[in-house]
């Protein structure tokens, strides 16, 4: 079964990509990190296409700036706080019966 590609689906996937990029950053795996960042940027672009996301542009801009900073090998946030931000998206997605992120 193919999951429905909703903003919730993409936000959960964005959290996964950002988590992966941070881990790669911490392990000095910068080429792999750039690939994760590229996927994160693609996901953000897809999220912006949804009409229901129009009022959340500031939130997406913050996420974009975090991704840009990572791409510059700069990460100045508390990792767990950032990853905790994505937890509700993943939990809601899982509750809705879509298990393959």
Short mmCIF file of C-alpha atoms in Angstrom, two decimals:
data_model
loop_
_atom_site.label_atom_id
_atom_site.label_comp_id
_atom_site.label_asym_id
_atom_site.label_seq_id
_atom_site.Cartn_x
_atom_site.Cartn_y
_atom_site.Cartn_z
CA UNK A 1 0.00 0.00 0.00
CA UNK A 2 1.38 3.37 -1.01
CA UNK A 3 0.95 6.04 1.66
CA UNK A 4 -0.95 9.17 0.76
CA UNK A 5 1.49 12.03 0.25
CA UNK A 6 0.06 14.66 2.59
CA UNK A 7 1.84 17.55 4.34
CA UNK A 8 1.90 15.30 7.42
CA UNK A 9 3.66 12.57 5.44
CA UNK A 10 6.23 15.04 4.12
CA UNK A 11 6.82 16.68 7.51
CA UNK A 12 7.53 13.27 9.07
CA UNK A 13 9.91 12.50 6.21
CA UNK A 14 11.55 15.90 6.58
CA UNK A 15 12.25 15.08 10.20
CA UNK A 16 13.86 11.83 9.14
CA UNK A 17 16.09 13.56 6.58
CA UNK A 18 17.12 16.32 8.98
CA UNK A 19 17.87 13.73 11.66
CA UNK A 20 20.01 11.83 9.17
CA UNK A 21 21.81 15.01 8.09
CA UNK A 22 22.58 15.96 11.70
CA UNK A 23 23.95 12.50 12.42
CA UNK A 24 26.13 12.68 9.31
CA UNK A 25 27.28 16.17 10.34
CA UNK A 26 28.26 14.87 13.78
CA UNK A 27 30.19 12.02 12.16
CA UNK A 28 31.95 14.31 9.65
CA UNK A 29 30.28 12.49 6.75
CA UNK A 30 29.79 15.67 4.79
CA UNK A 31 29.16 14.16 1.36
CA UNK A 32 26.40 11.94 2.73
CA UNK A 33 25.09 14.93 4.71
CA UNK A 34 24.81 16.98 1.52
CA UNK A 35 22.73 14.21 -0.06
CA UNK A 36 20.40 14.22 2.97
CA UNK A 37 20.20 18.00 2.80
CA UNK A 38 19.30 17.84 -0.87
CA UNK A 39 16.47 15.44 -0.09
CA UNK A 40 15.34 17.70 2.79
CA UNK A 41 15.26 20.70 0.44
CA UNK A 42 13.17 18.71 -2.04
CA UNK A 43 10.74 17.76 0.71
CA UNK A 44 10.40 21.37 1.85
CA UNK A 45 9.62 22.41 -1.72
CA UNK A 46 6.89 19.74 -1.90
CA UNK A 47 5.42 20.86 1.42
CA UNK A 48 5.20 24.44 0.16
CA UNK A 49 3.06 23.27 -2.77
CA UNK A 50 0.16 22.32 -0.50
CA UNK A 51 -2.45 25.10 -0.19
CA UNK A 52 -3.01 24.30 3.49
CA UNK A 53 0.60 25.24 4.20
CA UNK A 54 0.16 28.88 3.10
CA UNK A 55 -0.19 30.17 6.65
CA UNK A 56 2.87 28.28 7.85
CA UNK A 57 5.50 29.91 5.68
CA UNK A 58 7.43 31.29 8.67
CA UNK A 59 7.74 27.80 10.11
CA UNK A 60 9.02 26.45 6.80
CA UNK A 61 11.46 29.34 6.46
CA UNK A 62 12.97 28.47 9.85
CA UNK A 63 13.36 24.85 8.76
CA UNK A 64 14.94 26.02 5.51
CA UNK A 65 17.44 28.16 7.42
CA UNK A 66 18.40 25.19 9.58
CA UNK A 67 18.99 23.10 6.46
CA UNK A 68 21.02 25.93 4.88
CA UNK A 69 23.18 26.21 8.00
CA UNK A 70 23.81 22.48 7.98
CA UNK A 71 24.84 22.76 4.36
CA UNK A 72 27.44 25.31 5.50
CA UNK A 73 28.67 22.77 8.09
CA UNK A 74 27.12 24.88 10.83
CA UNK A 75 24.64 23.58 13.39
CA UNK A 76 23.97 25.72 16.43
CA UNK A 77 20.75 24.27 17.82
CA UNK A 78 20.05 21.72 20.49
CA UNK A 79 19.74 18.53 18.45
CA UNK A 80 17.08 16.90 20.63
CA UNK A 81 14.89 20.02 20.62
CA UNK A 82 14.90 20.09 16.85
CA UNK A 83 14.19 16.38 16.53
CA UNK A 84 11.46 16.62 19.16
CA UNK A 85 9.75 19.19 16.93
CA UNK A 86 9.14 16.42 14.37
CA UNK A 87 7.88 13.80 16.85
CA UNK A 88 4.19 14.83 16.71
CA UNK A 89 4.21 14.55 12.92
CA UNK A 90 5.59 11.02 13.05
CA UNK A 91 3.21 9.99 15.82
CA UNK A 92 0.17 11.32 13.96
CA UNK A 93 1.30 9.64 10.78
CA UNK A 94 1.73 6.33 12.60
CA UNK A 95 -1.69 6.66 14.28
CA UNK A 96 -3.26 7.21 10.86
CA UNK A 97 -2.03 3.77 9.83
CA UNK A 98 0.75 4.80 7.47
CA UNK A 99 3.80 2.94 8.65
CA UNK A 100 6.32 3.33 5.83
CA UNK A 101 8.01 6.70 6.08
#
